[in-house]
C-alpha cells in the first residue's frame, strides 16, 4: 500500500507571503487532517476534511485554509505568513467508517521556515 | 475539552531493562487512546491503540500499554528495552471515533547500551 506523501519537504518563505503545502493520502483512506508541530511540542490540530468538507477545526485563524480533492489528496494554504508559522506541518490520513476506529497515518511533514 | 499530559520530558533506561513512558488524559466521553513514535525528521508512526475491551493493549515492536480508567492513565511499557527504541513518543486522545486527536508534548526515550 502507498503511504502518505507530502511535498515539498522543506520550504523557506518571507513574512507576509502565502504558501501551499500538498499531501497525498494513503490509498483507501477517506479522511485527511493537518497538524502543526512546533519545535519541542506535540502536533497541534489545524483541521480535518472528510468527503471534501471541513468537519473539524482547531484554534487556528482563518488564514489557515484547506482543500480535499475527490482522490482524497489535500492542500493546506496559509496566507499572510508570520514568523510563528515556522514549524513542521504534518498531514495524516485515516479511514473513517461505521464501527471502526483507524489510527492516523502520517506523512514525513513539510518543514516551513518563515523569515 | 480533551487534553493529554506526559509528565516526563525525558526517560533514560539501560538496554535490557523494562521501560515505562507515562501518559494521563482528560476527555468528557469514552477515551480513544493512542501511542505514536517519531524518529528525527520523520512523521509519527502508530504503535498501538485502546478503544474498548482488555485494559492491556499490545502493539508494534513489543510495546504494550495499560489503560487505567480510575487513574485516567495510559502508560506505555516494554519488558526489555532496545537501543533502537530511542525516539520521541507521543500519547494522543481522540474525540470520538472520527474526531480530532489531541497530543501530549512528547517524551524522549533514550536507551543506553
PDB file of C-alpha atoms in Angstrom:
ATOM      1  CA  UNK A   1       0.000   0.000   0.000  1.00  0.00           C
ATOM      2  CA  UNK A   2       1.132   3.550  -0.723  1.00  0.00           C
ATOM      3  CA  UNK A   3       1.731   5.652   2.379  1.00  0.00           C
ATOM      4  CA  UNK A   4       1.084   9.320   2.997  1.00  0.00           C
ATOM      5  CA  UNK A   5       3.346  11.590   0.980  1.00  0.00           C
ATOM      6  CA  UNK A   6       3.878  15.310   1.450  1.00  0.00           C
ATOM      7  CA  UNK A   7       5.517  17.944  -0.691  1.00  0.00           C
ATOM      8  CA  UNK A   8       7.702  19.858  -0.529  1.00  0.00           C
ATOM      9  CA  UNK A   9       9.898  18.536   2.273  1.00  0.00           C
ATOM     10  CA  UNK A  10      11.370  21.940   3.059  1.00  0.00           C
ATOM     11  CA  UNK A  11      10.261  25.471   2.289  1.00  0.00           C
ATOM     12  CA  UNK A  12      11.540  28.939   3.123  1.00  0.00           C
ATOM     13  CA  UNK A  13       9.163  31.892   2.841  1.00  0.00           C
ATOM     14  CA  UNK A  14       9.181  35.532   3.781  1.00  0.00           C
ATOM     15  CA  UNK A  15       6.775  37.071   6.277  1.00  0.00           C
ATOM     16  CA  UNK A  16       3.580  38.182   4.561  1.00  0.00           C
ATOM     17  CA  UNK A  17       3.807  35.653   1.726  1.00  0.00           C
ATOM     18  CA  UNK A  18       1.415  32.796   1.030  1.00  0.00           C
ATOM     19  CA  UNK A  19       2.239  29.084   0.950  1.00  0.00           C
ATOM     20  CA  UNK A  20       0.565  25.891  -0.265  1.00  0.00           C
ATOM     21  CA  UNK A  21       1.507  22.501   1.128  1.00  0.00           C
ATOM     22  CA  UNK A  22       0.377  19.284  -0.505  1.00  0.00           C
ATOM     23  CA  UNK A  23      -0.487  15.832   0.727  1.00  0.00           C
ATOM     24  CA  UNK A  24      -1.397  12.554  -0.906  1.00  0.00           C
ATOM     25  CA  UNK A  25      -3.369  10.276   1.386  1.00  0.00           C
ATOM     26  CA  UNK A  26      -2.760   6.585   1.896  1.00  0.00           C
ATOM     27  CA  UNK A  27      -4.798   4.567  -0.569  1.00  0.00           C
ATOM     28  CA  UNK A  28      -8.200   3.562   0.775  1.00  0.00           C
ATOM     29  CA  UNK A  29      -8.330   6.384   3.318  1.00  0.00           C
ATOM     30  CA  UNK A  30     -11.184   8.901   3.196  1.00  0.00           C
ATOM     31  CA  UNK A  31     -10.200  11.435   5.847  1.00  0.00           C
ATOM     32  CA  UNK A  32      -7.269  13.800   5.983  1.00  0.00           C
ATOM     33  CA  UNK A  33      -6.157  16.055   8.813  1.00  0.00           C
ATOM     34  CA  UNK A  34      -3.382  18.607   9.189  1.00  0.00           C
ATOM     35  CA  UNK A  35      -1.230  19.282  12.231  1.00  0.00           C
ATOM     36  CA  UNK A  36       1.339  21.914  13.107  1.00  0.00           C
ATOM     37  CA  UNK A  37       4.295  20.748  15.172  1.00  0.00           C
ATOM     38  CA  UNK A  38       6.465  23.489  16.624  1.00  0.00           C
ATOM     39  CA  UNK A  39       9.915  22.614  17.884  1.00  0.00           C
ATOM     40  CA  UNK A  40       9.766  20.695  21.155  1.00  0.00           C
ATOM     41  CA  UNK A  41       5.995  20.358  21.119  1.00  0.00           C
ATOM     42  CA  UNK A  42       3.394  17.826  20.148  1.00  0.00           C
ATOM     43  CA  UNK A  43       1.353  18.164  16.965  1.00  0.00           C
ATOM     44  CA  UNK A  44      -1.467  20.720  17.174  1.00  0.00           C
ATOM     45  CA  UNK A  45      -4.664  20.012  15.238  1.00  0.00           C
ATOM     46  CA  UNK A  46      -5.369  22.515  12.460  1.00  0.00           C
ATOM     47  CA  UNK A  47      -8.362  20.952  10.690  1.00  0.00           C
ATOM     48  CA  UNK A  48      -9.802  17.774   9.239  1.00  0.00           C
ATOM     49  CA  UNK A  49     -11.535  17.004   5.944  1.00  0.00           C
ATOM     50  CA  UNK A  50     -13.989  14.241   5.192  1.00  0.00           C
ATOM     51  CA  UNK A  51     -15.644  13.832   1.802  1.00  0.00           C
ATOM     52  CA  UNK A  52     -14.154  17.138   0.662  1.00  0.00           C
ATOM     53  CA  UNK A  53     -15.685  19.141   3.515  1.00  0.00           C
ATOM     54  CA  UNK A  54     -14.062  20.528   6.632  1.00  0.00           C
ATOM     55  CA  UNK A  55     -15.533  18.666   9.617  1.00  0.00           C
ATOM     56  CA  UNK A  56     -13.374  19.877  12.477  1.00  0.00           C
ATOM     57  CA  UNK A  57     -11.067  22.788  13.181  1.00  0.00           C
ATOM     58  CA  UNK A  58      -8.570  23.643  15.897  1.00  0.00           C
ATOM     59  CA  UNK A  59      -7.581  27.047  17.278  1.00  0.00           C
ATOM     60  CA  UNK A  60      -6.054  28.416  14.112  1.00  0.00           C
ATOM     61  CA  UNK A  61      -7.035  31.673  12.379  1.00  0.00           C
ATOM     62  CA  UNK A  62      -8.912  31.768   9.056  1.00  0.00           C
ATOM     63  CA  UNK A  63      -5.704  32.479   7.143  1.00  0.00           C
ATOM     64  CA  UNK A  64      -5.119  28.728   7.530  1.00  0.00           C
ATOM     65  CA  UNK A  65      -7.355  27.045   4.960  1.00  0.00           C
ATOM     66  CA  UNK A  66      -7.505  23.742   3.171  1.00  0.00           C
ATOM     67  CA  UNK A  67      -8.958  21.620   0.439  1.00  0.00           C
ATOM     68  CA  UNK A  68      -9.590  17.927  -0.042  1.00  0.00           C
ATOM     69  CA  UNK A  69      -9.942  16.621  -3.568  1.00  0.00           C
ATOM     70  CA  UNK A  70     -12.049  13.706  -4.903  1.00  0.00           C
ATOM     71  CA  UNK A  71      -8.970  11.473  -4.948  1.00  0.00           C
ATOM     72  CA  UNK A  72      -8.521  12.297  -1.215  1.00  0.00           C
ATOM     73  CA  UNK A  73      -5.360  14.323  -1.762  1.00  0.00           C
ATOM     74  CA  UNK A  74      -5.271  17.579   0.158  1.00  0.00           C
ATOM     75  CA  UNK A  75      -3.787  21.047   0.377  1.00  0.00           C
ATOM     76  CA  UNK A  76      -3.016  23.335   3.294  1.00  0.00           C
ATOM     77  CA  UNK A  77      -2.871  27.026   2.437  1.00  0.00           C
ATOM     78  CA  UNK A  78      -1.503  29.664   4.752  1.00  0.00           C
ATOM     79  CA  UNK A  79      -1.877  33.353   3.895  1.00  0.00           C
ATOM     80  CA  UNK A  80      -0.024  36.348   5.342  1.00  0.00           C
ATOM     81  CA  UNK A  81       2.714  34.236   6.836  1.00  0.00           C
ATOM     82  CA  UNK A  82       4.034  35.165  10.269  1.00  0.00           C
ATOM     83  CA  UNK A  83       7.320  34.221  11.907  1.00  0.00           C
ATOM     84  CA  UNK A  84       5.453  31.988  14.380  1.00  0.00           C
ATOM     85  CA  UNK A  85       4.164  29.895  11.488  1.00  0.00           C
ATOM     86  CA  UNK A  86       7.617  28.330  11.240  1.00  0.00           C
ATOM     87  CA  UNK A  87       7.055  24.666  12.097  1.00  0.00           C
ATOM     88  CA  UNK A  88       6.788  21.130  10.794  1.00  0.00           C
ATOM     89  CA  UNK A  89       3.417  20.643   9.097  1.00  0.00           C
ATOM     90  CA  UNK A  90       2.111  17.109   9.207  1.00  0.00           C
ATOM     91  CA  UNK A  91      -0.587  15.570   7.097  1.00  0.00           C
ATOM     92  CA  UNK A  92      -2.344  12.461   8.372  1.00  0.00           C
ATOM     93  CA  UNK A  93      -4.916  10.250   6.706  1.00  0.00           C
ATOM     94  CA  UNK A  94      -7.265   7.692   8.172  1.00  0.00           C
ATOM     95  CA  UNK A  95     -10.258   5.565   7.262  1.00  0.00           C
ATOM     96  CA  UNK A  96     -13.487   6.618   8.909  1.00  0.00           C
ATOM     97  CA  UNK A  97     -16.258   4.085   8.709  1.00  0.00           C
ATOM     98  CA  UNK A  98     -19.075   2.800  10.851  1.00  0.00           C
ATOM     99  CA  UNK A  99     -17.870   0.798  13.799  1.00  0.00           C
ATOM    100  CA  UNK A 100     -14.156   1.192  13.154  1.00  0.00           C
ATOM    101  CA  UNK A 101     -11.505   3.491  14.580  1.00  0.00           C
ATOM    102  CA  UNK A 102      -8.481   3.809  12.369  1.00  0.00           C
ATOM    103  CA  UNK A 103      -5.247   5.337  13.690  1.00  0.00           C
ATOM    104  CA  UNK A 104      -3.702   8.293  11.923  1.00  0.00           C
ATOM    105  CA  UNK A 105      -1.128   7.561   9.227  1.00  0.00           C
ATOM    106  CA  UNK A 106       1.317  10.450   8.978  1.00  0.00           C
ATOM    107  CA  UNK A 107       3.488  11.752   6.207  1.00  0.00           C
ATOM    108  CA  UNK A 108       7.038  12.900   6.948  1.00  0.00           C
ATOM    109  CA  UNK A 109       5.974  16.508   7.006  1.00  0.00           C
ATOM    110  CA  UNK A 110       6.929  19.796   5.404  1.00  0.00           C
ATOM    111  CA  UNK A 111       9.401  21.942   7.308  1.00  0.00           C
ATOM    112  CA  UNK A 112       8.320  25.571   6.817  1.00  0.00           C
ATOM    113  CA  UNK A 113      10.669  28.384   7.770  1.00  0.00           C
ATOM    114  CA  UNK A 114       9.366  31.958   7.718  1.00  0.00           C
ATOM    115  CA  UNK A 115      11.989  34.699   7.715  1.00  0.00           C
TER     116      UNK A 115
ATOM    117  CA  UNK B   1     -12.202  19.885  26.108  1.00  0.00           C
ATOM    118  CA  UNK B   2      -9.805  16.975  25.891  1.00  0.00           C
ATOM    119  CA  UNK B   3      -6.166  17.040  26.983  1.00  0.00           C
ATOM    120  CA  UNK B   4      -3.127  14.817  27.372  1.00  0.00           C
ATOM    121  CA  UNK B   5      -0.237  15.144  29.796  1.00  0.00           C
ATOM    122  CA  UNK B   6       3.117  13.436  29.505  1.00  0.00           C
ATOM    123  CA  UNK B   7       4.789  14.350  32.781  1.00  0.00           C
ATOM    124  CA  UNK B   8       8.306  13.339  31.774  1.00  0.00           C
ATOM    125  CA  UNK B   9      10.220  15.186  29.061  1.00  0.00           C
ATOM    126  CA  UNK B  10      12.950  12.553  29.137  1.00  0.00           C
ATOM    127  CA  UNK B  11      13.188   8.890  30.144  1.00  0.00           C
ATOM    128  CA  UNK B  12      16.546   7.107  30.294  1.00  0.00           C
ATOM    129  CA  UNK B  13      16.876   3.341  30.637  1.00  0.00           C
ATOM    130  CA  UNK B  14      19.579   0.769  30.120  1.00  0.00           C
ATOM    131  CA  UNK B  15      19.243  -1.750  27.333  1.00  0.00           C
ATOM    132  CA  UNK B  16      17.502  -4.902  28.526  1.00  0.00           C
ATOM    133  CA  UNK B  17      15.689  -3.136  31.359  1.00  0.00           C
ATOM    134  CA  UNK B  18      11.915  -2.553  31.354  1.00  0.00           C
ATOM    135  CA  UNK B  19      10.691   0.869  30.304  1.00  0.00           C
ATOM    136  CA  UNK B  20       7.611   2.930  31.093  1.00  0.00           C
ATOM    137  CA  UNK B  21       6.534   6.163  29.426  1.00  0.00           C
ATOM    138  CA  UNK B  22       3.714   7.851  31.292  1.00  0.00           C
ATOM    139  CA  UNK B  23       0.541   9.445  29.952  1.00  0.00           C
ATOM    140  CA  UNK B  24      -2.587  10.806  31.608  1.00  0.00           C
ATOM    141  CA  UNK B  25      -5.618  12.121  29.788  1.00  0.00           C
ATOM    142  CA  UNK B  26      -8.812  14.077  30.208  1.00  0.00           C
ATOM    143  CA  UNK B  27     -11.847  13.593  27.985  1.00  0.00           C
ATOM    144  CA  UNK B  28     -15.570  14.052  28.506  1.00  0.00           C
ATOM    145  CA  UNK B  29     -16.744  10.818  26.895  1.00  0.00           C
ATOM    146  CA  UNK B  30     -15.203   7.421  26.327  1.00  0.00           C
ATOM    147  CA  UNK B  31     -11.487   7.750  25.605  1.00  0.00           C
ATOM    148  CA  UNK B  32      -9.930   6.641  22.362  1.00  0.00           C
ATOM    149  CA  UNK B  33      -6.221   6.465  23.213  1.00  0.00           C
ATOM    150  CA  UNK B  34      -3.166   6.098  21.012  1.00  0.00           C
ATOM    151  CA  UNK B  35       0.606   5.956  21.204  1.00  0.00           C
ATOM    152  CA  UNK B  36       2.824   7.152  18.349  1.00  0.00           C
ATOM    153  CA  UNK B  37       6.585   7.222  17.887  1.00  0.00           C
ATOM    154  CA  UNK B  38       8.578   9.831  15.982  1.00  0.00           C
ATOM    155  CA  UNK B  39      12.103   9.441  14.668  1.00  0.00           C
ATOM    156  CA  UNK B  40      14.219  12.505  13.702  1.00  0.00           C
ATOM    157  CA  UNK B  41      12.900  14.402  10.672  1.00  0.00           C
ATOM    158  CA  UNK B  42      10.076  11.918  10.202  1.00  0.00           C
ATOM    159  CA  UNK B  43       6.334  11.833  10.713  1.00  0.00           C
ATOM    160  CA  UNK B  44       4.677   9.954  13.529  1.00  0.00           C
ATOM    161  CA  UNK B  45       4.213   6.187  13.374  1.00  0.00           C
ATOM    162  CA  UNK B  46       1.319   4.403  15.067  1.00  0.00           C
ATOM    163  CA  UNK B  47       2.270   1.970  17.852  1.00  0.00           C
ATOM    164  CA  UNK B  48      -0.979   0.907  19.500  1.00  0.00           C
ATOM    165  CA  UNK B  49      -4.480   1.987  20.482  1.00  0.00           C
ATOM    166  CA  UNK B  50      -7.106   1.435  23.137  1.00  0.00           C
ATOM    167  CA  UNK B  51     -10.749   1.739  22.207  1.00  0.00           C
ATOM    168  CA  UNK B  52     -12.529  -0.763  24.407  1.00  0.00           C
ATOM    169  CA  UNK B  53     -12.025  -4.185  25.910  1.00  0.00           C
ATOM    170  CA  UNK B  54      -8.935  -5.591  27.606  1.00  0.00           C
ATOM    171  CA  UNK B  55      -7.063  -2.947  29.596  1.00  0.00           C
ATOM    172  CA  UNK B  56      -3.693  -4.275  28.425  1.00  0.00           C
ATOM    173  CA  UNK B  57      -3.132  -3.498  24.767  1.00  0.00           C
ATOM    174  CA  UNK B  58      -0.296  -4.953  22.706  1.00  0.00           C
ATOM    175  CA  UNK B  59       1.233  -3.128  19.759  1.00  0.00           C
ATOM    176  CA  UNK B  60       4.155  -2.942  17.386  1.00  0.00           C
ATOM    177  CA  UNK B  61       7.813  -3.689  18.238  1.00  0.00           C
ATOM    178  CA  UNK B  62       6.959  -5.412  21.532  1.00  0.00           C
ATOM    179  CA  UNK B  63       5.320  -2.370  23.096  1.00  0.00           C
ATOM    180  CA  UNK B  64       2.207  -2.570  25.228  1.00  0.00           C
ATOM    181  CA  UNK B  65       0.100  -0.082  27.140  1.00  0.00           C
ATOM    182  CA  UNK B  66      -2.116  -0.342  30.168  1.00  0.00           C
ATOM    183  CA  UNK B  67      -5.386   1.570  30.320  1.00  0.00           C
ATOM    184  CA  UNK B  68      -6.452   2.599  33.823  1.00  0.00           C
ATOM    185  CA  UNK B  69      -9.831   4.310  33.898  1.00  0.00           C
ATOM    186  CA  UNK B  70      -9.777   5.293  37.580  1.00  0.00           C
ATOM    187  CA  UNK B  71      -6.375   6.959  37.220  1.00  0.00           C
ATOM    188  CA  UNK B  72      -7.122   8.243  33.688  1.00  0.00           C
ATOM    189  CA  UNK B  73      -3.769   6.887  32.575  1.00  0.00           C
ATOM    190  CA  UNK B  74      -2.459   5.051  29.539  1.00  0.00           C
ATOM    191  CA  UNK B  75       1.187   4.253  30.217  1.00  0.00           C
ATOM    192  CA  UNK B  76       3.397   2.769  27.501  1.00  0.00           C
ATOM    193  CA  UNK B  77       5.556  -0.179  28.524  1.00  0.00           C
ATOM    194  CA  UNK B  78       8.084  -2.635  27.189  1.00  0.00           C
ATOM    195  CA  UNK B  79       9.588  -5.525  29.174  1.00  0.00           C
ATOM    196  CA  UNK B  80      13.081  -5.253  27.685  1.00  0.00           C
ATOM    197  CA  UNK B  81      14.302  -2.038  26.037  1.00  0.00           C
ATOM    198  CA  UNK B  82      16.460  -1.919  22.910  1.00  0.00           C
ATOM    199  CA  UNK B  83      18.840   0.845  21.849  1.00  0.00           C
ATOM    200  CA  UNK B  84      16.761   1.129  18.670  1.00  0.00           C
ATOM    201  CA  UNK B  85      13.725   2.112  20.801  1.00  0.00           C
ATOM    202  CA  UNK B  86      15.352   5.501  21.379  1.00  0.00           C
ATOM    203  CA  UNK B  87      12.946   8.052  19.900  1.00  0.00           C
ATOM    204  CA  UNK B  88      10.268  10.615  20.737  1.00  0.00           C
ATOM    205  CA  UNK B  89       6.985   9.137  21.950  1.00  0.00           C
ATOM    206  CA  UNK B  90       3.587  10.821  21.846  1.00  0.00           C
ATOM    207  CA  UNK B  91       0.376   9.893  23.608  1.00  0.00           C
ATOM    208  CA  UNK B  92      -2.873  11.058  21.995  1.00  0.00           C
ATOM    209  CA  UNK B  93      -6.567  11.072  22.816  1.00  0.00           C
ATOM    210  CA  UNK B  94      -9.282  11.272  20.186  1.00  0.00           C
ATOM    211  CA  UNK B  95     -12.644  12.957  20.434  1.00  0.00           C
ATOM    212  CA  UNK B  96     -14.822  10.063  19.360  1.00  0.00           C
ATOM    213  CA  UNK B  97     -14.046   7.615  16.586  1.00  0.00           C
ATOM    214  CA  UNK B  98     -13.702  10.241  13.890  1.00  0.00           C
ATOM    215  CA  UNK B  99     -12.798  13.424  15.720  1.00  0.00           C
ATOM    216  CA  UNK B 100      -9.605  15.362  16.171  1.00  0.00           C
ATOM    217  CA  UNK B 101      -6.657  13.884  18.047  1.00  0.00           C
ATOM    218  CA  UNK B 102      -5.022  15.832  20.867  1.00  0.00           C
ATOM    219  CA  UNK B 103      -1.369  15.038  21.518  1.00  0.00           C
ATOM    220  CA  UNK B 104       0.872  15.390  24.528  1.00  0.00           C
ATOM    221  CA  UNK B 105       4.154  17.258  24.225  1.00  0.00           C
ATOM    222  CA  UNK B 106       6.111  14.045  23.881  1.00  0.00           C
ATOM    223  CA  UNK B 107       8.674  12.090  25.900  1.00  0.00           C
ATOM    224  CA  UNK B 108      12.179  11.481  24.614  1.00  0.00           C
ATOM    225  CA  UNK B 109      13.221   7.925  25.357  1.00  0.00           C
ATOM    226  CA  UNK B 110      16.940   7.176  25.421  1.00  0.00           C
ATOM    227  CA  UNK B 111      18.089   3.581  25.769  1.00  0.00           C
ATOM    228  CA  UNK B 112      21.772   3.239  26.580  1.00  0.00           C
ATOM    229  CA  UNK B 113      23.819   0.128  25.733  1.00  0.00           C
TER     230      UNK B 113
END
